[in-house]
Every structure is written in structure tokens, then in C-alpha cells.
Coordinates of C-alpha atoms in Angstrom, one line a residue:
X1 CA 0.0 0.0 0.0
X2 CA 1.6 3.5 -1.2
X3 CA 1.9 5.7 1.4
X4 CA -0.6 8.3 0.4
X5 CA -3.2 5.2 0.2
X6 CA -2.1 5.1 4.1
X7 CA -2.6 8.9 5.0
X8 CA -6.0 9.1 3.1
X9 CA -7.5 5.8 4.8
X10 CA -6.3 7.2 8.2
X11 CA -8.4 10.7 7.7
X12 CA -11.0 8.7 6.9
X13 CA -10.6 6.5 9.8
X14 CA -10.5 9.7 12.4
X15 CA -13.2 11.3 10.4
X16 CA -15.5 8.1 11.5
X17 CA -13.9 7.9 14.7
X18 CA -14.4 11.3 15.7
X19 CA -18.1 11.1 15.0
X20 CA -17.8 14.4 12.3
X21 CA -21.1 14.9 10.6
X22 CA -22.0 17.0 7.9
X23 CA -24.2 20.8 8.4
X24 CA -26.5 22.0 6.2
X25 CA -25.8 25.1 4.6
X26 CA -27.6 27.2 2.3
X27 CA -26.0 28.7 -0.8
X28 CA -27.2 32.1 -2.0
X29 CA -27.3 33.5 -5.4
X30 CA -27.7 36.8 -6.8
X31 CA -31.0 38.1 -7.2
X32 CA -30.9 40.0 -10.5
X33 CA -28.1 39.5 -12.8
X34 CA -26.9 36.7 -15.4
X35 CA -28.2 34.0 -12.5
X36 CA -30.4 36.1 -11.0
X37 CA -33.6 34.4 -9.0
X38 CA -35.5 37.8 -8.2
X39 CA -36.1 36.9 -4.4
X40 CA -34.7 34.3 -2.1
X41 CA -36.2 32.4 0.5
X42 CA -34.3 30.5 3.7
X43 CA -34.6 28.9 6.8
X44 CA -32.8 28.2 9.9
X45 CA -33.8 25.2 12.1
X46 CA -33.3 24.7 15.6
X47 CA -29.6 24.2 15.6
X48 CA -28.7 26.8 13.5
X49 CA -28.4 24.6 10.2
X50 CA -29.7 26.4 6.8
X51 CA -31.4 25.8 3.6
X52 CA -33.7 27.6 1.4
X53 CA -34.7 28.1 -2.4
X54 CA -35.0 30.9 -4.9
X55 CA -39.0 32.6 -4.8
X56 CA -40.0 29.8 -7.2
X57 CA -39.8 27.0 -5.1
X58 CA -43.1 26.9 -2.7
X59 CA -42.2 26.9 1.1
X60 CA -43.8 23.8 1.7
X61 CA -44.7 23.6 5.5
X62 CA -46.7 20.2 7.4
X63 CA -47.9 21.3 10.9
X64 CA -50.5 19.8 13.2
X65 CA -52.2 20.9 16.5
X66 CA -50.4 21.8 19.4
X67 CA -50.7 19.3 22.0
X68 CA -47.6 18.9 24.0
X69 CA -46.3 22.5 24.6
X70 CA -44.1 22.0 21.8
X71 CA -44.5 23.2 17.9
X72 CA -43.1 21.5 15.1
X73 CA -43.9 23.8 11.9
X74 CA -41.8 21.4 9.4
X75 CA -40.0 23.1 6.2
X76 CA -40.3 20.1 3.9
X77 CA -38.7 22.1 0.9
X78 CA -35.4 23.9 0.3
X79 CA -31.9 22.5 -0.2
X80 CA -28.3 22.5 1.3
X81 CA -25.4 21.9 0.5
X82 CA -25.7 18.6 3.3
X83 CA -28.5 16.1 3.9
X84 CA -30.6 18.4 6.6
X85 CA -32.4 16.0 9.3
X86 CA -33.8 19.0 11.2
X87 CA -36.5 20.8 9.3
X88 CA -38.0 22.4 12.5
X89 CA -38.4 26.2 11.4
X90 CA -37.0 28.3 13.9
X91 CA -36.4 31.9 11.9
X92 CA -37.9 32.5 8.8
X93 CA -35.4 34.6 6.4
X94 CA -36.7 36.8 2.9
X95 CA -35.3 38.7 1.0
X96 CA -36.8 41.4 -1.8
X97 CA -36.0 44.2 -3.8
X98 CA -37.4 47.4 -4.2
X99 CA -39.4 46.4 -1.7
X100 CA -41.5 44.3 -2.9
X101 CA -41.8 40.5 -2.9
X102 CA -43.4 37.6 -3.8
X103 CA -43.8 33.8 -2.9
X104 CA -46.0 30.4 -2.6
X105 CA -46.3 28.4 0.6
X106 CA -48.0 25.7 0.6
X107 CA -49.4 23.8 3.6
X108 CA -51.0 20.6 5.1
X109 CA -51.0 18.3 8.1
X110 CA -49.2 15.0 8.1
X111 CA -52.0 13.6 10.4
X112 CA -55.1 14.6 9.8
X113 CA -57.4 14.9 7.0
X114 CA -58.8 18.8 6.7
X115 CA -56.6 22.1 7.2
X116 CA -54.7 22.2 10.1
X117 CA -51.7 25.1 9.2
X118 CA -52.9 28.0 7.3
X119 CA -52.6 31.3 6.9
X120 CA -56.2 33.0 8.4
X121 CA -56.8 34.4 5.5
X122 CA -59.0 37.7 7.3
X123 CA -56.0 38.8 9.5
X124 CA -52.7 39.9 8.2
X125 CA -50.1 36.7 8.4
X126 CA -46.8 38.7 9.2
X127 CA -46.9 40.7 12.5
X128 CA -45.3 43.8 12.4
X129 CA -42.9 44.4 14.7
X130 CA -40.6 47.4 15.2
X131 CA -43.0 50.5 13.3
X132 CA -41.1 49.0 9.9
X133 CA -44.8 47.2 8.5
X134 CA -44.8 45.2 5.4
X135 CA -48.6 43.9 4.2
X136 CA -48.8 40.8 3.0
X137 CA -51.8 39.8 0.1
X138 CA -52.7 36.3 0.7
X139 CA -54.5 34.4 -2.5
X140 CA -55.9 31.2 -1.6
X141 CA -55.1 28.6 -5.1
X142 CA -56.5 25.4 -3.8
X143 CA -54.7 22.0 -3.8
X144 CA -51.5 22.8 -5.7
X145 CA -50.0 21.6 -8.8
X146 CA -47.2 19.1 -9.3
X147 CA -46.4 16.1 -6.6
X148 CA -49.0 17.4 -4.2
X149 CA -51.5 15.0 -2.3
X150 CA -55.2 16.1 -1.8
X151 CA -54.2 17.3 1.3
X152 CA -52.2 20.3 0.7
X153 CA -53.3 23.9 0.0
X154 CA -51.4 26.8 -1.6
X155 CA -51.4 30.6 -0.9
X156 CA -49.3 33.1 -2.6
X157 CA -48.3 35.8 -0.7
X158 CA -47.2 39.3 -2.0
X159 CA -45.0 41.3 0.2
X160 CA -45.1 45.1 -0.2
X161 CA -43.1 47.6 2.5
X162 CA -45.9 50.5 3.0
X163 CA -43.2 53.1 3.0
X164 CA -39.7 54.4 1.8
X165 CA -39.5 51.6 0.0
X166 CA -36.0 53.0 -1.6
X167 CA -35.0 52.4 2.6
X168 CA -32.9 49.4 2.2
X169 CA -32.7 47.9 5.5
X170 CA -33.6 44.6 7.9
X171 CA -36.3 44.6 10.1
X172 CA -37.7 41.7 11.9
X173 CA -40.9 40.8 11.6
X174 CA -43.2 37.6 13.0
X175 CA -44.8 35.0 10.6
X176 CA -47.9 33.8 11.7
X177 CA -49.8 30.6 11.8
X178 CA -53.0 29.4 12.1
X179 CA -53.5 26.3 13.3
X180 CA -56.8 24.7 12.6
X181 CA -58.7 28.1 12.2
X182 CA -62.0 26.2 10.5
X183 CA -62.0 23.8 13.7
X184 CA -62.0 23.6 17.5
X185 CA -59.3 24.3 18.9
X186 CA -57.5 26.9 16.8
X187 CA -54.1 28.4 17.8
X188 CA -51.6 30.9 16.6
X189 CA -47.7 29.8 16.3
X190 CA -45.7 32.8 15.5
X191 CA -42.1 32.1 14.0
X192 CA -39.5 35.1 14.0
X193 CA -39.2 36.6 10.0
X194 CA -36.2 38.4 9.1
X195 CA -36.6 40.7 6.1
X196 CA -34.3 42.2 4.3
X197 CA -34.6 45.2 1.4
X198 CA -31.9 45.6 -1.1
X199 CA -31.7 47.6 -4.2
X200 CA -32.1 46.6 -7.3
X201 CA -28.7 48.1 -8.3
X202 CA -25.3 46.8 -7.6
X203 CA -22.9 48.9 -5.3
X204 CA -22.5 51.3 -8.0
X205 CA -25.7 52.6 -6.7
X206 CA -25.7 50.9 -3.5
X207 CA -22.7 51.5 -1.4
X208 CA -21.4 48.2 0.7
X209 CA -21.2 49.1 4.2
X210 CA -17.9 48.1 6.3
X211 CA -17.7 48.1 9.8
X212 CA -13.7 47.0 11.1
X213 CA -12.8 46.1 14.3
X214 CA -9.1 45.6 15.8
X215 CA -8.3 43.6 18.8
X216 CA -4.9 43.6 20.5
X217 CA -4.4 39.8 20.3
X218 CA -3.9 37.2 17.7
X219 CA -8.1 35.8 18.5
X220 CA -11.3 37.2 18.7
X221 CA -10.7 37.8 22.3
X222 CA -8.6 40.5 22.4
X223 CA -9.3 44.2 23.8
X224 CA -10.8 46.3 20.6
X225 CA -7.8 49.4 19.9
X226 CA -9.7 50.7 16.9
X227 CA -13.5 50.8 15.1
X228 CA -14.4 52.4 12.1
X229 CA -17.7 52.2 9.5
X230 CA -17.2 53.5 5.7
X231 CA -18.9 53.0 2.6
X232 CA -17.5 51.3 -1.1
X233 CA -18.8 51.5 -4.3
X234 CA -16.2 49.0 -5.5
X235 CA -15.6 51.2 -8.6
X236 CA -12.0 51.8 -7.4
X237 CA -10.0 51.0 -4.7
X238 CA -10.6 52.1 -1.2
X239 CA -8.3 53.6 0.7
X240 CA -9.5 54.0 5.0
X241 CA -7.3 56.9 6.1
X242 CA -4.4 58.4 4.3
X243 CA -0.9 59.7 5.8
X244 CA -2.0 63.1 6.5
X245 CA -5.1 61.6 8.1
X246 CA -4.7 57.7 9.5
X247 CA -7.5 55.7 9.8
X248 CA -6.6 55.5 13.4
X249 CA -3.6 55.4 15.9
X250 CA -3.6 51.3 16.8
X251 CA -1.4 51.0 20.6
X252 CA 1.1 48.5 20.6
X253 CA 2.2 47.6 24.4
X254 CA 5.9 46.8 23.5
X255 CA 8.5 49.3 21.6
X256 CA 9.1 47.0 18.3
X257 CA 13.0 47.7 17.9
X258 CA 13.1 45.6 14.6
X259 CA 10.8 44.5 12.1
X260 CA 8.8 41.3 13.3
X261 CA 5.3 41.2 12.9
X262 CA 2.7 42.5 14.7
X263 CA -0.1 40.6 15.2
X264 CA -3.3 41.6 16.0
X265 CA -6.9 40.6 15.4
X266 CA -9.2 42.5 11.9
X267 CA -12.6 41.3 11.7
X268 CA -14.5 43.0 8.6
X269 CA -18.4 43.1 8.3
X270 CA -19.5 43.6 5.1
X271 CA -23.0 44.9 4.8
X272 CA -24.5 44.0 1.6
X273 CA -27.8 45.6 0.3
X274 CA -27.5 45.4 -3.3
X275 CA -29.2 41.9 -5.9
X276 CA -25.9 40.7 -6.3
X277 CA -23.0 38.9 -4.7
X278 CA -19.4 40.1 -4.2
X279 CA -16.2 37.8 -3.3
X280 CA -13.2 38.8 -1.7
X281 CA -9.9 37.7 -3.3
X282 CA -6.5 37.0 -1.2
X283 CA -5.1 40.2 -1.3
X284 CA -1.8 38.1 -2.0
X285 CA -3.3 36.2 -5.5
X286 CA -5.9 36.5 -7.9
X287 CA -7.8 33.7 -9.6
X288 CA -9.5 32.5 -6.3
X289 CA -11.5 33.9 -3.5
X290 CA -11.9 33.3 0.5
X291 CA -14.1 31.7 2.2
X292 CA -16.2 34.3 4.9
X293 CA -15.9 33.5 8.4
X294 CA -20.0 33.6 9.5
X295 CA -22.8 35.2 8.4
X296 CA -25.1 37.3 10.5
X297 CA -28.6 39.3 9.7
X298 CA -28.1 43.1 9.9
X299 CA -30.2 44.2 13.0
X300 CA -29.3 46.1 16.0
X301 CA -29.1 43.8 18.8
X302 CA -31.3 46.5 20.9
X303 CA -34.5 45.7 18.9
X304 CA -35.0 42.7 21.3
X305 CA -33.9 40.3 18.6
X306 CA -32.2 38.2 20.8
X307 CA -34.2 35.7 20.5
X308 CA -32.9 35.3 16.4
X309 CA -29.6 33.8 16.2
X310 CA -26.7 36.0 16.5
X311 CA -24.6 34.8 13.1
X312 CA -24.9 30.8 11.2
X313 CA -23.2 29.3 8.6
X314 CA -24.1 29.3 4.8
X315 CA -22.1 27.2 1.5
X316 CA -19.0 29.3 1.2
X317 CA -20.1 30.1 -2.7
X318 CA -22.6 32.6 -1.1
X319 CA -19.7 35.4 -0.5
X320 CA -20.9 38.4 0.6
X321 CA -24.7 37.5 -0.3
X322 CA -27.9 40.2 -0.8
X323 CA -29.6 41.0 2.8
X324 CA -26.9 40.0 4.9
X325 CA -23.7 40.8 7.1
X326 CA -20.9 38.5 5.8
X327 CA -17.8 38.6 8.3
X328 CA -14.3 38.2 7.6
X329 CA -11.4 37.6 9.9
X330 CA -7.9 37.3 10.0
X331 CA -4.4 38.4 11.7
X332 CA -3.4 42.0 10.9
X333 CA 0.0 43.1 10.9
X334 CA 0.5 46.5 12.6
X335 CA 3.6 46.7 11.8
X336 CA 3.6 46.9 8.5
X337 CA 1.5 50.4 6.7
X338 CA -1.2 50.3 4.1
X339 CA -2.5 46.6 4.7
X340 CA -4.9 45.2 2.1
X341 CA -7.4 42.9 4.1
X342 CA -10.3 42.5 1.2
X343 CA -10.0 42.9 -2.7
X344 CA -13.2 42.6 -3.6
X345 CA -14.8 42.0 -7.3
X346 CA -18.5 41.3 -8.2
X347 CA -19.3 37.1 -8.7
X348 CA -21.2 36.9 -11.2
X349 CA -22.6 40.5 -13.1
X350 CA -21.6 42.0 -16.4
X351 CA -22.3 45.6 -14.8
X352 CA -19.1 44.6 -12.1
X353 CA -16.3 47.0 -13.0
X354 CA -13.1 44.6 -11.8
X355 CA -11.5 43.7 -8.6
X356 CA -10.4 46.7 -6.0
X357 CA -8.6 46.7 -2.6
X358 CA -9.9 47.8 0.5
X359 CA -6.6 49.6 2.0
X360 CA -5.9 50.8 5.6
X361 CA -3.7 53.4 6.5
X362 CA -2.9 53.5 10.5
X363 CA -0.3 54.7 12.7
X364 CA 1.1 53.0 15.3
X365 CA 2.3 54.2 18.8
X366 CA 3.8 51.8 21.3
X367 CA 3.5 51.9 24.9
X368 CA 4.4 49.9 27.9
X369 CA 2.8 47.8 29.7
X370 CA 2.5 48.9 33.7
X371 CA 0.8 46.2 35.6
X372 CA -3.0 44.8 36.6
X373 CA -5.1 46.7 39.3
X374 CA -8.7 45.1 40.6
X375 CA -11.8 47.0 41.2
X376 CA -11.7 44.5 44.0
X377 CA -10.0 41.9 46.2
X378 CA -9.3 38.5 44.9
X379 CA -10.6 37.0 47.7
X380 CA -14.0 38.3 47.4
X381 CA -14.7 36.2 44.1
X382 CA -16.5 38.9 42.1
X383 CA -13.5 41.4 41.3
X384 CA -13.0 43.1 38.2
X385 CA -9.7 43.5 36.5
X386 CA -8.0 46.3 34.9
X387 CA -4.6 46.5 32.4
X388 CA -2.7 49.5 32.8
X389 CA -0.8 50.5 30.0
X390 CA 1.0 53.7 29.4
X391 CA 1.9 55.2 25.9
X392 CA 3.9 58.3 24.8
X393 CA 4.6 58.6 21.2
X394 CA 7.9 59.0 19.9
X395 CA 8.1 61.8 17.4
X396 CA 8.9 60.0 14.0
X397 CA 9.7 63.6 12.6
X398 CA 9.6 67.8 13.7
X399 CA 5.8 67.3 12.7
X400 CA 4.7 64.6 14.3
X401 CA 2.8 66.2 17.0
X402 CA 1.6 69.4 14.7
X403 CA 0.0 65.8 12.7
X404 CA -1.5 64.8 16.0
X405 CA -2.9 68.0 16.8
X406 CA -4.5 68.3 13.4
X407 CA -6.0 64.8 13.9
X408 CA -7.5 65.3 17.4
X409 CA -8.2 68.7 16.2
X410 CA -6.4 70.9 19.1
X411 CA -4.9 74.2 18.6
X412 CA -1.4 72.6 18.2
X413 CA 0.0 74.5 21.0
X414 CA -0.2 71.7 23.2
X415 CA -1.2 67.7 22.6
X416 CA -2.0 65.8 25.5
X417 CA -0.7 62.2 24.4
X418 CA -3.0 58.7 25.2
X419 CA -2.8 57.1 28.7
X420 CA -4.9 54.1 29.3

């Protein structure tokens, strides 16, 4: 046996070993463009997994009555990139242009014989939540066509936003069901709908929105130095600060004497609300593309959302998809000016434009690191601890603190340099 006949059946062998099994997740596509599906539709289940269709595909959904305190509201269409043996619909995801949408749901119960999940067709299905209302039109088809038993019914529903429907946002929203509404007992079992509004446009008329975060470790559990938001129209490149005015002064604890990599921690959220996909390319190659690290719907925690997950997983080939945050993460060198974390080019429209960097332009000033303090004893159990760290720039040239003054925006005649 050759010896990479050995190495494979080993991974395999650990792979079976260490129970790894596969999770779902969805792929997006653009919504207008060469491939374009119009309006997408997805779900996440209980544990998170994902899986959806383009607007064409009926949301086919089997329910029956509530009887043990639990409800099971089972998604029995969509795909995944992964066999998905959780269908249980936890948040309901949509997203539309212009706003305005369209889609068919049909629904039926696996146990009994008349309608037992339905939209009530006198009271509007999606509850509006957060003074953001969309109406929904409910049309009642009958049995539906194609592999259907006698059991199921179809409704198409017509999503229009009542106002500013140029406001390309995310709200959430709740979807509501009826369970047995013709029939004693009927109950309501409202599901959490996310719904996002994009343009029709690309980011040409659209601008991406980046939020970037630096944390003074090599992880996600660092202390955050710097934050900043900007927009991109990815018509050129994009350049975050410049040398007369730096994206932002990052503390280093330590006085670097030579020229050895600093490490610290970028994450990049990339806001998309435009019908089509962007990648990001290694800013060291072209010809491929990297994979994001999460995905996460765009809406302020403070809505009282926290009952939607925070961030999930989708197929990698979604990029930076229509509706959503898509986060990127990765070390960031502070010692080393004008870093290119994303180069970003449009996946799949003939109105994209090429591939452009993203570019930050920082300064650095290093510090030293004077010792812990606690808001309390250790003994006591419930202290609080504090990192002292002192910096005072070094002047890099004669104008280095008329630059800082201009920055901060003092009078020049005196800058009071950063202690924390």
C-alpha cells in the first residue's frame, strides 16, 4: 500500500472515529443579474443549520395541532449543500428588492385529514414588529399543482413595504400561523421573519457598508484598539485613512526595535444591500476567492432580537450574499503600513467594474505595559480586573505632534498624548 493510500484511509478513519457529521448550509445566489432568481427564501432550524430556495420554489410547510407544549412547523422544501435532518423552522429569512416581494407556501397536516396550518386568511399573516410594517396579500389557489396530495393547500403571498421603499434595510418581523382556524381548537404559532430590502442596483448605486474592528491579540478575544464604519462603491480602490489623516492610531504595548510582525486581530463586516454577490480575493493572488468567516442578519441587537440567532453558517459560494452581514477575519500586521485585508470583485454581473482593494492606512504608537489593578480583592470572588498600560509617542519627525494636533483637532499649542 503506497503511502498516500495510508494517509487518506487514516483521515477517513479519524473522520469516523471522531463522529464528524455533515451541516447543512444554504448557498445564495444573486438576485438580479446573469443567474439572477429575483427573491430568495431560507430557513434556519433549531440548531442553527440552513437551507432555502430561490421565490420559485413553494415553502412547503406540514404542521399539526399543538398538543404537548411544543410546535413543530416542518419546512419540507429547500436545499443544502448537506443532507438536513432537522426541518424544524425556527427563523424564517426573505429577501426582496425594491421592496416588494413575492412567494407560494403551501401547507398541510401529516396527520389529519382537513386544514390544520394556514394562513387565516382575514388577519394579516406577518406581525409587524418594530413600526417597519410590510402587508402581505394572501391568494388562496387550492390544492397545488405538481407532486401534491389532496391534502395540501397553496397561498401566494405578495410582500409590499408601506413606506420608503428606496429604505434598504432589515427589520424583523413575525410570521404567523394558524393552526386549525375552521376547527376547534385553533391556535396561533408565530415564527421570527427576518426581512431584508436591497436595491435593485449593484454597489455602484448601492454603497457596501464596512464596519472594522481591531483587537490587540492574535483571537477574537482581544481588547478592541480601533472601530471604524465606511462606505465602497467598488468602482476603485478604497483607501481608509491616508498619511496626512490615519485611519486610526492602533497602541502597541511593547517598543518593536526591529521589524517582526505584529499581530493583531481585523474582523471585517461587510453589509451587503444590493441583488448581487461580491467575493473577496486574497489580497496576495488573484484567480480564487476566501471563504467568509459567519454570516449574521443586519439588525441592531437592541431591537429585542435576541431571541434570532446572532450569526450561522451558509455554502462558502454565497460570498458576501444580498440581505446580509458577511464577516471576515484574519491576523493584521500593525507593523507593516497600508494593509490590504479584502480585494473585492462582483461574482457573477456583467455591470461589475473589476477587482479593488480595500486599503488601511494607520499609525502606530507603542507603549508599555505597567501592571493589573482590581476594582476589588481577589478573595471576594467577584472582582473586576484592569490593564494599565501607558503610551507616549515617539516623534517620527519635527511634525509629528503638529499631525497629531490636526487629527485630534487641538490648537497645536499643546497635545495631551493617550494614557490608558
Amino acid at each position: 500500500m503506497s503511502y498516500s493510500r495510508k494517509i487518506a484511509g487514516l483521515i477517513i478513519f479519524l473522520a469516523v472515529m471522531s463522529g464528524v457529521s455533515a451541516y447543512a448550509e444554504y448557498q445564495f445566489d444573486d438576485l438580479l443579474g446573469p443567474s439572477g432568481v429575483s427573491y430568495q427564501w431560507m430557513m434556519l432550524n433549531t440548531g442553527g443549520e440552513t437551507f432555502g430556495a430561490k421565490h420559485a420554489v413553494p415553502i412547503d410547510i406540514s404542521g399539526d395541532i399543538l398538543t404537548t407544549g411544543d410546535a413543530i412547523l416542518e419546512v419540507q422544501s429547500g436545499n443544502s449543500n448537506s443532507t438536513i435532518t432537522d426541518r424544524n423552522l425556527h427563523t424564517f429569512f426573505f429577501v426582496l428588492t425594491e421592496g416588494h416581494g413575492e412567494f407560494d407556501m403551501n401547507f398541510r397536516s401529516p396527520t389529519m385529514s382537513f386544514d390544520v396550518a394556514t394562513p387565516n386568511l382575514a388577519l394579516s399573516t406577518i406581525l409587524n414588529e418594530n413600526s417597519v410594517p410590510y402587508t402581505d396579500t394572501k391568494t388562496a389557489n387550492g390544492q397545488p399543482s405538481g407532486n401534491y396530495d389532496a391534502l395540501w393547500r397553496n397561498y401566494k403571498f405578495v410582500l409590499e413595504r408601506n413606506r420608503e421603499g428606496t429604505r434598504y434595510d432589515t427589520v424583523a418581523q413575525y410570521f404567523y400561523f394558524q393552526q386549525n382556524p375552521s376547527v376547534a381548537p385553533s391556535q396561533g404559532i408565530p415564527r421570527p421573519m427576518v426581512i431584508a430590502n436591497v436595491s435593485s442596483g449593484t454597489a455602484t448605486d448601492e454603497p457596501l457598508e464596512l464596519r472594522m474592528t481591531l483587537r490587540d491579540s492574535s483571537s477574537m478575544s482581544g481588547n478592541i484598539v480601533a472601530y471604524t464604519r465606511d462606505t465602497w462603491s467598488v468602482e476603485e480602490d478604497k483607501i481608509v485613512g491616508a498619511d496626512e489623516n490615519p485611519w486610526v492610531f492602533v497602541p502597541v504595548k511593547d517598543l518593536n526595535v526591529g521589524n517582526m510582525r505584529i499581530n493583531y486581530f481585523l474582523t471585517t463586516e461587510v453589509v451587503n444591500h444590493t441583488s448581487v454577490r461580491y467575493a473577496a480575493a486574497p489580497y496576495d493572488s488573484y484567480g480564487s476567492w476566501e471563504d467568509p468567516s459567519i454570516w449574521k442578519f443586519d439588525l441592531p441587537r437592541y431591537q429585542g432580537t435576541t431571541y434570532i440567532e446572532s450569526e450561522f453558517k451558509l455554502a462558502p459560494l454565497s460570498h458576501i450574499a444580498p440581505g446580509l452581514v458577511t464577516v471576515y477575519s484574519r491576523p493584521f500586521n500593525v507593523n507593516e503600513q497600508n494593509k490590504r485585508p479584502l480585494r473585492l470583485f462582483p461574482v457573477d454581473d456583467t455591470r461589475g467594474t473589476g477587482i479593488y482593494d480595500l486599503i488601511l492606512s494607520h499609525r502606530v504608537i507603542y507603549g508599555k505595559r505597567l501592571g493589573e489593578t482590581y476594582k476589588q480583592p481577589a478573595s471576594v470572588g467577584n472582582f473586576n480586573f484592569f490593564e494599565i498600560t501607558a503610551y507616549q509617542p515617539n516623534p517620527a519627525d519635527i511634525n509629528f505632534y503638529d499631525n497629531v494636533a490636526r487629527v485630534t483637532g487641538s490648537d497645536g499649542k499643546k497635545v495631551v498624548t493617550p494614557t490608558t
